[in-house]
Structures are given as structure tokens and as C-alpha cells.
XYZ file of C-alpha atoms in Angstrom:
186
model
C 124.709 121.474 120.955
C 126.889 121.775 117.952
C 127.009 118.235 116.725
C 122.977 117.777 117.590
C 122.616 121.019 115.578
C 124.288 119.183 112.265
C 122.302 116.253 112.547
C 119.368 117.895 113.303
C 120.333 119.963 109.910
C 121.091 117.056 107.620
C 117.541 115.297 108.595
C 115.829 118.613 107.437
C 117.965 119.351 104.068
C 116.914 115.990 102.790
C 112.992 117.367 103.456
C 113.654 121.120 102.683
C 116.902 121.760 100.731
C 119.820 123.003 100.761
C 117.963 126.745 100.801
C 117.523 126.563 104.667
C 120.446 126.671 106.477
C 118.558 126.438 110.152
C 119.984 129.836 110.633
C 116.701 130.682 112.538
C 117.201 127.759 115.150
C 120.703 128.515 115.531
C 122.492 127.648 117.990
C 119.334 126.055 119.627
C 117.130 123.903 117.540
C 114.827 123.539 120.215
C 114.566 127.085 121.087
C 111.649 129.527 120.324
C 111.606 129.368 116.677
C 108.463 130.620 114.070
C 108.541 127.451 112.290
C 105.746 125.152 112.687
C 106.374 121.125 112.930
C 109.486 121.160 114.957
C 108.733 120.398 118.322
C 111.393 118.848 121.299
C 111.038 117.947 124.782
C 113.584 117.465 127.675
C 115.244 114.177 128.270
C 117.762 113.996 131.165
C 118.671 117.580 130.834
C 118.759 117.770 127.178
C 116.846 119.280 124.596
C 115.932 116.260 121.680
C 113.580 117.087 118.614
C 110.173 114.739 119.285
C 107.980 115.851 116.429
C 109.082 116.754 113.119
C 106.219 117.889 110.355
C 107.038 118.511 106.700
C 104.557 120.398 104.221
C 102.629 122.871 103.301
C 99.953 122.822 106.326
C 100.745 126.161 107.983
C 102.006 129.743 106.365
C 105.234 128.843 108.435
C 105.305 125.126 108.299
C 108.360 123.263 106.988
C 107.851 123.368 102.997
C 109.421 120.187 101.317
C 111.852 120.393 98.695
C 111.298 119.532 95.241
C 113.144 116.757 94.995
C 112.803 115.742 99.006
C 114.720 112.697 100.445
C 114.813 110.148 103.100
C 118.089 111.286 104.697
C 119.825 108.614 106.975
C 120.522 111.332 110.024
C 116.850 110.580 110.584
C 117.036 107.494 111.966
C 119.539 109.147 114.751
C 116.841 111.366 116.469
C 116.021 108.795 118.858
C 113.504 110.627 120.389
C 111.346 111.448 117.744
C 107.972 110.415 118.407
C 105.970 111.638 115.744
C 107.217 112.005 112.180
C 104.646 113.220 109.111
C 105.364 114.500 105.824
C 102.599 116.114 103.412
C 102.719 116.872 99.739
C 106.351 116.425 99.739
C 107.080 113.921 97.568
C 105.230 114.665 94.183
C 104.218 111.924 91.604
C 106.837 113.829 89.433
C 109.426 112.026 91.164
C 109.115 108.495 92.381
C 111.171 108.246 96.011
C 110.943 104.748 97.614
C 111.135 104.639 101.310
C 113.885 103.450 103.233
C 113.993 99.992 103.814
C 116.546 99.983 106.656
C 116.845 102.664 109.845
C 113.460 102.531 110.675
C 114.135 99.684 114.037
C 116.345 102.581 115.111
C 113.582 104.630 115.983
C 111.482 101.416 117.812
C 111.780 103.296 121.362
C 110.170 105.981 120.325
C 108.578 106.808 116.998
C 104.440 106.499 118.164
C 103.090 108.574 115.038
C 104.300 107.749 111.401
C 102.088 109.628 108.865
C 102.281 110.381 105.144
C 99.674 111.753 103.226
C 99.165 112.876 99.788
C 102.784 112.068 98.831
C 101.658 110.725 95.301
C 105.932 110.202 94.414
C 106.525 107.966 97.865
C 106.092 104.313 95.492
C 106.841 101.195 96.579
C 106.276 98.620 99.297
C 105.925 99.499 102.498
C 109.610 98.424 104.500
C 109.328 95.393 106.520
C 110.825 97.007 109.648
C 108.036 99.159 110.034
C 106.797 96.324 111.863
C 109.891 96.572 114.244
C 108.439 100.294 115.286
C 107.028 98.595 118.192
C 105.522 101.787 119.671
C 104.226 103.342 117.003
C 100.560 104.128 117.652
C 98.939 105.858 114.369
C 100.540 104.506 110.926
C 98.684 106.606 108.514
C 99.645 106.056 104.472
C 97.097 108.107 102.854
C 96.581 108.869 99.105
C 100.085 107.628 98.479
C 101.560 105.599 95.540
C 102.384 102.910 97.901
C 101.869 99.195 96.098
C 101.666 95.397 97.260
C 101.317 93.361 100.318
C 101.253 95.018 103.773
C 104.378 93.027 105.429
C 103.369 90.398 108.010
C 105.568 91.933 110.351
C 103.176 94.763 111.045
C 101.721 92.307 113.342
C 104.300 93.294 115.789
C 102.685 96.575 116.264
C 100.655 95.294 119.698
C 100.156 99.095 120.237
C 98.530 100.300 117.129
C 95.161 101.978 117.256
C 95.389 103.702 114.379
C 96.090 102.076 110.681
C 94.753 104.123 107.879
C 95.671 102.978 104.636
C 93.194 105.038 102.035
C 94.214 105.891 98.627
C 97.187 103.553 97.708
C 97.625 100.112 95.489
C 97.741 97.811 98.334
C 96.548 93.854 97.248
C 96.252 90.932 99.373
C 94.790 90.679 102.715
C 95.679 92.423 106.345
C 97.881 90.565 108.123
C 95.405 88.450 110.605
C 96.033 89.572 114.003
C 96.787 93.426 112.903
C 93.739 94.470 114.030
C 92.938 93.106 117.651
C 93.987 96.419 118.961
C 92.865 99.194 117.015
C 90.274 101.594 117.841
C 90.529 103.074 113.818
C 90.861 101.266 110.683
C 90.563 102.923 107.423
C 90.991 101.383 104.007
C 89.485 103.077 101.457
């Protein structure tokens, strides 16, 4: 569990700081623990996180850092199917998302959500379109900008795009929505 423990501890820092030291997961990050948005399930014996949840949603939810990053350890929980941050990047400090690492988490990721992360600027990456089972893409009240990449019509499993509260322009991407059951733009 040890070297699972210090990736699973580099991914957070980036989100929370160097403050927590995942002392209260230790030496089990999937054990019982009183922290909110950190959820695993068992894969051929083992213990993997699956859901990860920053911000301030719960008294004992994951609170982001002030100056929160993207660390690259996140793209190595490859089963992580949900990933959402709120509040946690403030329009104090403009953070652009990754553009690379995402196709890492193809296999798995079904839930990408940020919302009300006024300091996440920027396009949106064109390898979120290689996230082929990612269900719900939700970029709400954001400071994203531009074109939404053609590639997002790779997402045949999408039923959920809600893009509210950004600076999109241009058109969807034609085919993006054969599938969805939810679409929300403004």
C-alpha cells in the first residue's frame, strides 16, 4: 500500500496543500476515514480510489487549497470514475487545465465536473474527447473560453453536457448531442 499511499498523497496536495499530510487515511487510504469525497472500490483484490471530490460541500469535505493545482499523479488513479472539484480554483488565480493526462483516465473516468471554479481559464483540452466513458461533463460557472473541441464527439456515452456560466463561442460540435438525455447551456 505504501507506494499507492504516495500517489494517492501527491494527487490530493496539489487540491489541498501541503497542510494535510493524509495522516488520517494512513496506512489505508481506502479505509474508514471522516472525510467526505474520497471514495474506492475493490478491483482484483485491491483497494483503488474511484471518486475523488474537492470543496467546500460538506463540514468534512476535502477543502481546496488556495493556490490548488492539477497535479500529474492524477492521471495514475486509473480507476477513478468520478472526479469534481468546487470553489477551488478562485478567479484570484487563473489555473489552466491540463492539456495532456486526461486519455490516461479513458477506461474509467464516467463523471468529470467543475463548478464555480471562476480561476480554471482557458480552453477546454482536446483529449477530453479521448475520455471515452465519461458520462456527465459538467463545466459550470467557470472562466472557461472558446470553441468546444470537435473531439468531444467521441464521447458516444455522454448523457450529460452542462456547460452554463462560461465564455464558450462557436457552435456544438454536430453529432455531440445524439445521445444525451441533459443538455444545459446557459
Amino acid at each position: 500500500m505504501g507506494f499507492y499511499f504516495f500517489i494517492m498523497l501527491l494527487n490530493f496536495q496539489g487540491f489541498v496543500g501541503d497542510w494535510w499530510n493524509g495522516s488520517g487515511l494512513y496506512p489505508d487510504p481506502c479505509g474508514w476515514t471522516p472525510i467526505q469525497g474520497v471514495s474506492c472500490d475493490l478491483y482484483n483484490g485491491l483497494w483503488y480510489i474511484s471518486i475523488l471530490n474537492f470543496g467546500p460541500v460538506l463540514d468534512n469535505s476535502l477543502e481546496c487549497f488556495s493556490s490548488a493545482s492539477f497535479s500529474q499523479f492524477l492521471f495514475k488513479l486509473k480507476h477513478l470514475r468520478s472526479l469534481s472539484s468546487f470553489e477551488c480554483f478562485s478567479a484570484s488565480q487563473s489555473t489552466i487545465l491540463p492539456s495532456t493526462g486526461w486519455e490516461n483516465l479513458a477506461g474509467s473516468l464516467e463523471t468529470l465536473e467543475f463548478r464555480s471554479n471562476r480561476g480554471l481559464t482557458g480552453e477546454i483540452p482536446i483529449q477530453f474527447g479521448y475520455v471515452t466513458n465519461l458520462q456527465s461533463l459538467v463545466l459550470v460557472d467557470n472562466g472557461f473560453i472558446g470553441r468546444l473541441p470537435q473531439e468531444l464527439v467521441n464521447l458516444t456515452s455522454l448523457r450529460r453536457l452542462s456547460l452554463a456560466g462560461n465564455g464558450f463561442t462557436g457552435s456544438i460540435p454536430d453529432s455531440l448531442g445524439k445521445t444525451m438525455t441533459e443538455l444545459k447551456l446557459f
